[in-house]
mmCIF file of C-alpha atoms in Angstrom:
data_model
loop_
_atom_site.group_PDB
_atom_site.id
_atom_site.type_symbol
_atom_site.label_atom_id
_atom_site.label_comp_id
_atom_site.label_asym_id
_atom_site.label_seq_id
_atom_site.Cartn_x
_atom_site.Cartn_y
_atom_site.Cartn_z
ATOM 1 C CA MET A 21 -66.422 7.359 -106.515
ATOM 2 C CA THR A 22 -63.875 9.537 -104.951
ATOM 3 C CA TYR A 23 -66.119 12.097 -103.911
ATOM 4 C CA PHE A 24 -69.592 11.484 -102.346
ATOM 5 C CA VAL A 25 -71.680 14.421 -102.901
ATOM 6 C CA SER A 26 -75.059 14.217 -104.716
ATOM 7 C CA LEU A 27 -75.766 15.730 -108.242
ATOM 8 C CA LYS A 28 -78.580 17.946 -106.478
ATOM 9 C CA ILE A 29 -76.040 19.575 -103.863
ATOM 10 C CA THR A 30 -73.291 19.994 -106.901
ATOM 11 C CA ALA A 31 -75.960 21.534 -109.124
ATOM 12 C CA ILE A 32 -77.431 23.953 -106.559
ATOM 13 C CA ILE A 33 -73.658 25.019 -105.166
ATOM 14 C CA ILE A 34 -72.472 25.572 -108.864
ATOM 15 C CA GLY A 35 -75.748 27.618 -109.623
ATOM 16 C CA LEU A 36 -75.244 29.812 -106.613
ATOM 17 C CA LEU A 37 -71.389 30.134 -107.986
ATOM 18 C CA CYS A 38 -72.675 30.964 -111.443
ATOM 19 C CA ILE A 39 -75.219 33.705 -110.214
ATOM 20 C CA VAL A 40 -72.723 35.215 -107.735
ATOM 21 C CA GLY A 41 -70.141 35.437 -110.429
ATOM 22 C CA HIS A 42 -72.274 36.971 -113.065
ATOM 23 C CA LEU A 43 -74.439 39.316 -111.435
ATOM 24 C CA PRO A 44 -72.246 41.862 -110.826
ATOM 25 C CA GLY A 45 -71.500 42.169 -114.172
ATOM 26 C CA ALA A 46 -75.091 42.252 -115.181
ATOM 27 C CA LEU A 47 -76.453 44.862 -112.684
ATOM 28 C CA ALA A 48 -73.327 46.977 -112.406
ATOM 29 C CA PRO A 49 -71.096 46.578 -115.423
ATOM 30 C CA ALA A 50 -69.250 49.998 -115.566
ATOM 31 C CA LYS A 51 -68.185 49.148 -111.472
ATOM 32 C CA PHE A 52 -67.230 45.360 -112.095
ATOM 33 C CA GLY A 53 -65.141 45.645 -115.617
ATOM 34 C CA PRO A 54 -62.237 47.328 -114.497
ATOM 35 C CA LEU A 55 -62.203 44.628 -111.343
ATOM 36 C CA LEU A 56 -62.657 41.719 -114.006
ATOM 37 C CA ARG A 57 -59.827 42.992 -116.147
ATOM 38 C CA THR A 58 -57.140 43.294 -113.162
ATOM 39 C CA LEU A 59 -57.909 39.399 -112.279
ATOM 40 C CA PRO A 60 -55.718 37.681 -115.098
ATOM 41 C CA ARG A 61 -52.415 39.069 -113.582
ATOM 42 C CA ASN A 62 -53.636 39.503 -109.720
ATOM 43 C CA TYR A 63 -50.653 37.861 -108.238
ATOM 44 C CA PRO A 64 -52.192 37.537 -104.509
ATOM 45 C CA LEU A 65 -55.334 36.171 -105.881
ATOM 46 C CA GLY A 66 -53.149 33.590 -108.199
ATOM 47 C CA VAL A 67 -51.195 32.394 -105.131
ATOM 48 C CA VAL A 68 -54.121 31.589 -103.171
ATOM 49 C CA LEU A 69 -55.927 29.885 -106.310
ATOM 50 C CA MET A 70 -52.857 28.019 -107.272
ATOM 51 C CA LEU A 71 -52.096 26.785 -103.735
ATOM 52 C CA SER A 72 -55.661 25.896 -103.242
ATOM 53 C CA ALA A 73 -55.590 23.730 -106.283
ATOM 54 C CA THR A 74 -52.159 22.411 -105.241
ATOM 55 C CA LEU A 75 -53.428 21.419 -101.821
ATOM 56 C CA TRP A 76 -56.610 19.718 -103.419
ATOM 57 C CA PHE A 77 -54.727 17.588 -105.855
ATOM 58 C CA THR A 78 -52.269 16.898 -103.258
ATOM 59 C CA THR A 79 -55.095 15.653 -100.629
ATOM 60 C CA LEU A 80 -56.721 13.988 -103.408
ATOM 61 C CA THR A 81 -53.593 11.878 -104.140
ATOM 62 C CA GLY A 82 -53.723 10.869 -100.734
ATOM 63 C CA VAL A 83 -56.883 9.532 -100.491
ATOM 64 C CA MET A 84 -57.746 8.064 -104.015
ATOM 65 C CA ASP A 85 -56.673 4.620 -104.992
ATOM 66 C CA LEU A 86 -53.591 4.548 -107.057
ATOM 67 C CA GLY A 87 -53.355 0.987 -108.397
ATOM 68 C CA GLU A 88 -49.824 0.016 -109.043
ATOM 69 C CA ILE A 89 -48.158 3.096 -107.601
ATOM 70 C CA SER A 90 -49.616 3.507 -104.289
ATOM 71 C CA SER A 91 -46.305 2.554 -102.990
ATOM 72 C CA ALA A 92 -45.306 5.778 -103.885
ATOM 73 C CA ARG A 93 -48.151 7.764 -102.442
ATOM 74 C CA MET A 94 -45.824 10.078 -100.217
ATOM 75 C CA GLN A 95 -43.277 10.637 -102.556
ATOM 76 C CA LEU A 96 -46.170 11.916 -105.295
ATOM 77 C CA MET A 97 -47.650 14.055 -102.402
ATOM 78 C CA ALA A 98 -44.177 15.744 -101.670
ATOM 79 C CA VAL A 99 -43.939 16.071 -105.633
ATOM 80 C CA TRP A 100 -47.168 17.929 -106.073
ATOM 81 C CA THR A 101 -46.570 19.880 -102.861
ATOM 82 C CA VAL A 102 -43.361 21.179 -104.240
ATOM 83 C CA ALA A 103 -44.361 21.555 -108.060
ATOM 84 C CA GLY A 104 -47.342 23.948 -106.785
ATOM 85 C CA ILE A 105 -45.067 25.889 -104.719
ATOM 86 C CA LEU A 106 -42.513 26.391 -107.540
ATOM 87 C CA VAL A 107 -45.257 27.362 -109.688
ATOM 88 C CA VAL A 108 -46.164 30.279 -107.544
ATOM 89 C CA ILE A 109 -42.641 30.994 -107.030
ATOM 90 C CA PHE A 110 -41.324 31.051 -110.297
ATOM 91 C CA VAL A 111 -44.378 31.631 -112.657
ATOM 92 C CA PRO A 112 -45.799 34.743 -111.419
ATOM 93 C CA GLY A 113 -47.582 35.887 -115.082
ATOM 94 C CA PHE A 114 -51.284 35.195 -115.141
ATOM 95 C CA LEU A 115 -50.974 32.745 -112.089
ATOM 96 C CA ALA A 116 -54.540 33.610 -111.263
ATOM 97 C CA ALA A 117 -55.425 32.267 -114.818
ATOM 98 C CA ARG A 118 -53.429 29.326 -114.240
ATOM 99 C CA GLY A 119 -54.749 28.730 -110.591
ATOM 100 C CA LEU A 120 -58.448 29.155 -111.892
ATOM 101 C CA GLY A 121 -57.699 26.458 -114.968
ATOM 102 C CA CYS A 122 -56.268 23.971 -112.340
ATOM 103 C CA LEU A 123 -59.502 24.432 -110.061
ATOM 104 C CA LEU A 124 -61.936 23.967 -113.183
ATOM 105 C CA LEU A 125 -60.170 20.622 -113.984
ATOM 106 C CA LEU A 126 -60.488 19.454 -110.466
ATOM 107 C CA GLY A 127 -64.163 20.565 -110.257
ATOM 108 C CA ALA A 128 -65.092 18.614 -113.465
ATOM 109 C CA ALA A 129 -63.978 15.609 -111.794
ATOM 110 C CA VAL A 130 -66.706 16.499 -108.750
ATOM 111 C CA ILE A 131 -69.255 17.074 -111.241
ATOM 112 C CA LEU A 132 -68.701 13.676 -113.315
ATOM 113 C CA ASP A 133 -68.239 11.874 -110.005
ATOM 114 C CA ALA A 134 -71.848 13.210 -108.703
ATOM 115 C CA ALA A 135 -73.627 12.545 -112.310
ATOM 116 C CA PHE A 136 -72.087 9.261 -112.368
ATOM 117 C CA LEU A 137 -75.054 7.013 -111.743
ATOM 118 C CA VAL A 138 -77.701 9.562 -112.140
ATOM 119 C CA THR A 139 -80.700 7.925 -114.470
ATOM 120 C CA THR A 140 -82.279 11.316 -115.582
ATOM 121 C CA PRO A 141 -80.852 12.680 -118.991
ATOM 122 C CA TRP A 142 -80.942 15.816 -117.353
ATOM 123 C CA ARG A 143 -77.542 14.828 -116.065
ATOM 124 C CA TYR A 144 -76.161 15.549 -119.465
ATOM 125 C CA VAL A 145 -76.595 19.275 -118.576
ATOM 126 C CA MET A 146 -74.103 18.933 -115.435
ATOM 127 C CA THR A 147 -71.575 16.452 -117.740
ATOM 128 C CA LEU A 148 -71.377 18.845 -120.692
ATOM 129 C CA LEU A 149 -70.472 21.666 -118.352
ATOM 130 C CA ALA A 150 -67.783 19.329 -116.440
ATOM 131 C CA TYR A 151 -66.362 18.708 -120.137
ATOM 132 C CA TYR A 152 -66.661 22.524 -120.828
ATOM 133 C CA TRP A 153 -64.564 23.056 -117.704
ATOM 134 C CA VAL A 154 -61.878 20.604 -118.742
ATOM 135 C CA ILE A 155 -61.467 22.365 -121.891
ATOM 136 C CA ALA A 156 -61.696 25.782 -120.297
ATOM 137 C CA GLY A 157 -59.139 24.751 -117.505
ATOM 138 C CA MET A 158 -56.580 23.537 -120.190
ATOM 139 C CA VAL A 159 -56.872 26.747 -122.032
ATOM 140 C CA LEU A 160 -56.344 28.789 -118.902
ATOM 141 C CA VAL A 161 -53.427 26.694 -117.910
ATOM 142 C CA TYR A 162 -51.691 26.688 -121.138
ATOM 143 C CA SER A 163 -52.879 29.955 -122.617
ATOM 144 C CA PRO A 164 -53.854 32.393 -119.952
ATOM 145 C CA HIS A 165 -53.241 35.182 -122.186
ATOM 146 C CA LEU A 166 -56.705 33.912 -123.822
ATOM 147 C CA TRP A 167 -58.418 34.804 -120.629
ATOM 148 C CA ARG A 168 -57.156 38.395 -120.250
ATOM 149 C CA ASP A 169 -58.361 38.992 -124.289
ATOM 150 C CA ALA A 170 -61.643 37.407 -123.715
ATOM 151 C CA ILE A 171 -62.216 39.561 -120.572
ATOM 152 C CA ASN A 172 -60.851 42.826 -122.767
ATOM 153 C CA TYR A 173 -63.311 41.993 -125.199
ATOM 154 C CA VAL A 174 -66.440 41.352 -123.070
ATOM 155 C CA THR A 175 -65.774 44.443 -120.702
ATOM 156 C CA LYS A 176 -64.921 46.957 -123.703
ATOM 157 C CA THR A 177 -68.447 48.551 -122.981
ATOM 158 C CA PRO A 178 -70.938 48.315 -120.319
ATOM 159 C CA GLU A 179 -73.557 47.170 -122.568
ATOM 160 C CA ARG A 180 -71.648 44.308 -123.769
ATOM 161 C CA PHE A 181 -70.376 43.089 -120.423
ATOM 162 C CA ARG A 182 -74.300 43.094 -119.239
ATOM 163 C CA LEU A 183 -75.251 41.265 -122.499
ATOM 164 C CA PHE A 184 -72.802 38.351 -121.539
ATOM 165 C CA SER A 185 -73.668 38.366 -118.005
ATOM 166 C CA TRP A 186 -77.120 37.854 -117.966
ATOM 167 C CA PRO A 187 -76.692 34.476 -119.634
ATOM 168 C CA GLY A 188 -74.517 33.178 -116.677
ATOM 169 C CA VAL A 189 -77.054 34.435 -114.219
ATOM 170 C CA VAL A 190 -79.889 32.358 -116.327
ATOM 171 C CA PHE A 191 -77.549 29.184 -116.363
ATOM 172 C CA GLY A 192 -77.295 29.488 -112.485
ATOM 173 C CA VAL A 193 -80.995 29.832 -111.893
ATOM 174 C CA VAL A 194 -81.454 26.959 -114.255
ATOM 175 C CA LEU A 195 -78.390 24.811 -112.464
ATOM 176 C CA ILE A 196 -80.534 25.668 -108.941
ATOM 177 C CA ALA A 197 -83.872 24.749 -110.497
ATOM 178 C CA LEU A 198 -82.513 21.381 -111.668
ATOM 179 C CA GLY A 199 -81.012 20.629 -108.195
ATOM 180 C CA LEU A 200 -84.124 21.686 -106.394
ATOM 181 C CA PHE A 201 -86.654 19.742 -108.804
ATOM 182 C CA VAL A 202 -85.042 17.360 -110.953
ATOM 183 C CA TYR A 203 -82.141 15.815 -109.650
ATOM 184 C CA PRO A 204 -82.292 12.956 -106.900
#
C-alpha cells in the first residue's frame, strides 16, 4: 500500500469536495456558469494544478518501491520535475484541464489503495468512482477541449446547469453517508 488512508476518510473528503464543487451550480447557476466556462483555459489555475500534480508524482516516485529501477530513482524524480515545468512553459493551452486530468489519475490511486482490503460490497462505489476518474483523467489530458465543450453544453442555460449540478450534490451526500455509516 502506498497511501495509508482509510476508505472512511477518503469517502468523506471526496463527498465534501463533490458537494463544494456542485452546490454553487445547483443554487446559483447564473452566477457560477460564466466562472465555470473560464476554467479550461485559466492559465494561472493550470499552473497550480499541473505543478501540484508534478510535485505529487515526483514525491510518489521518491517513496514508492520501484523494483528493478530503484537505482534510477533520483534521475526519474529529476525527469518528472523538469517535464512538469516544461509542460507549464510550452503547453499553455488548456493547461487547467490537463492539470486536473493528471490530478484525477493520481487521486484514483488513493481511492483504490483505500478500498483494497475492505470487505463490504459498498467499496465498489468508490472503486467505480476511481475508474471513472482514470477515464476522465485520460480524456482531459489528451483531449482537453472536450471538457470545454461539456462545460459549454452544461452551462448553456441556468436550468440545465442546475439540473446537472444536483446529482453531484446528492452523490457527495451519499459518499459522506457511506463514510460515516458503512465504511470501516
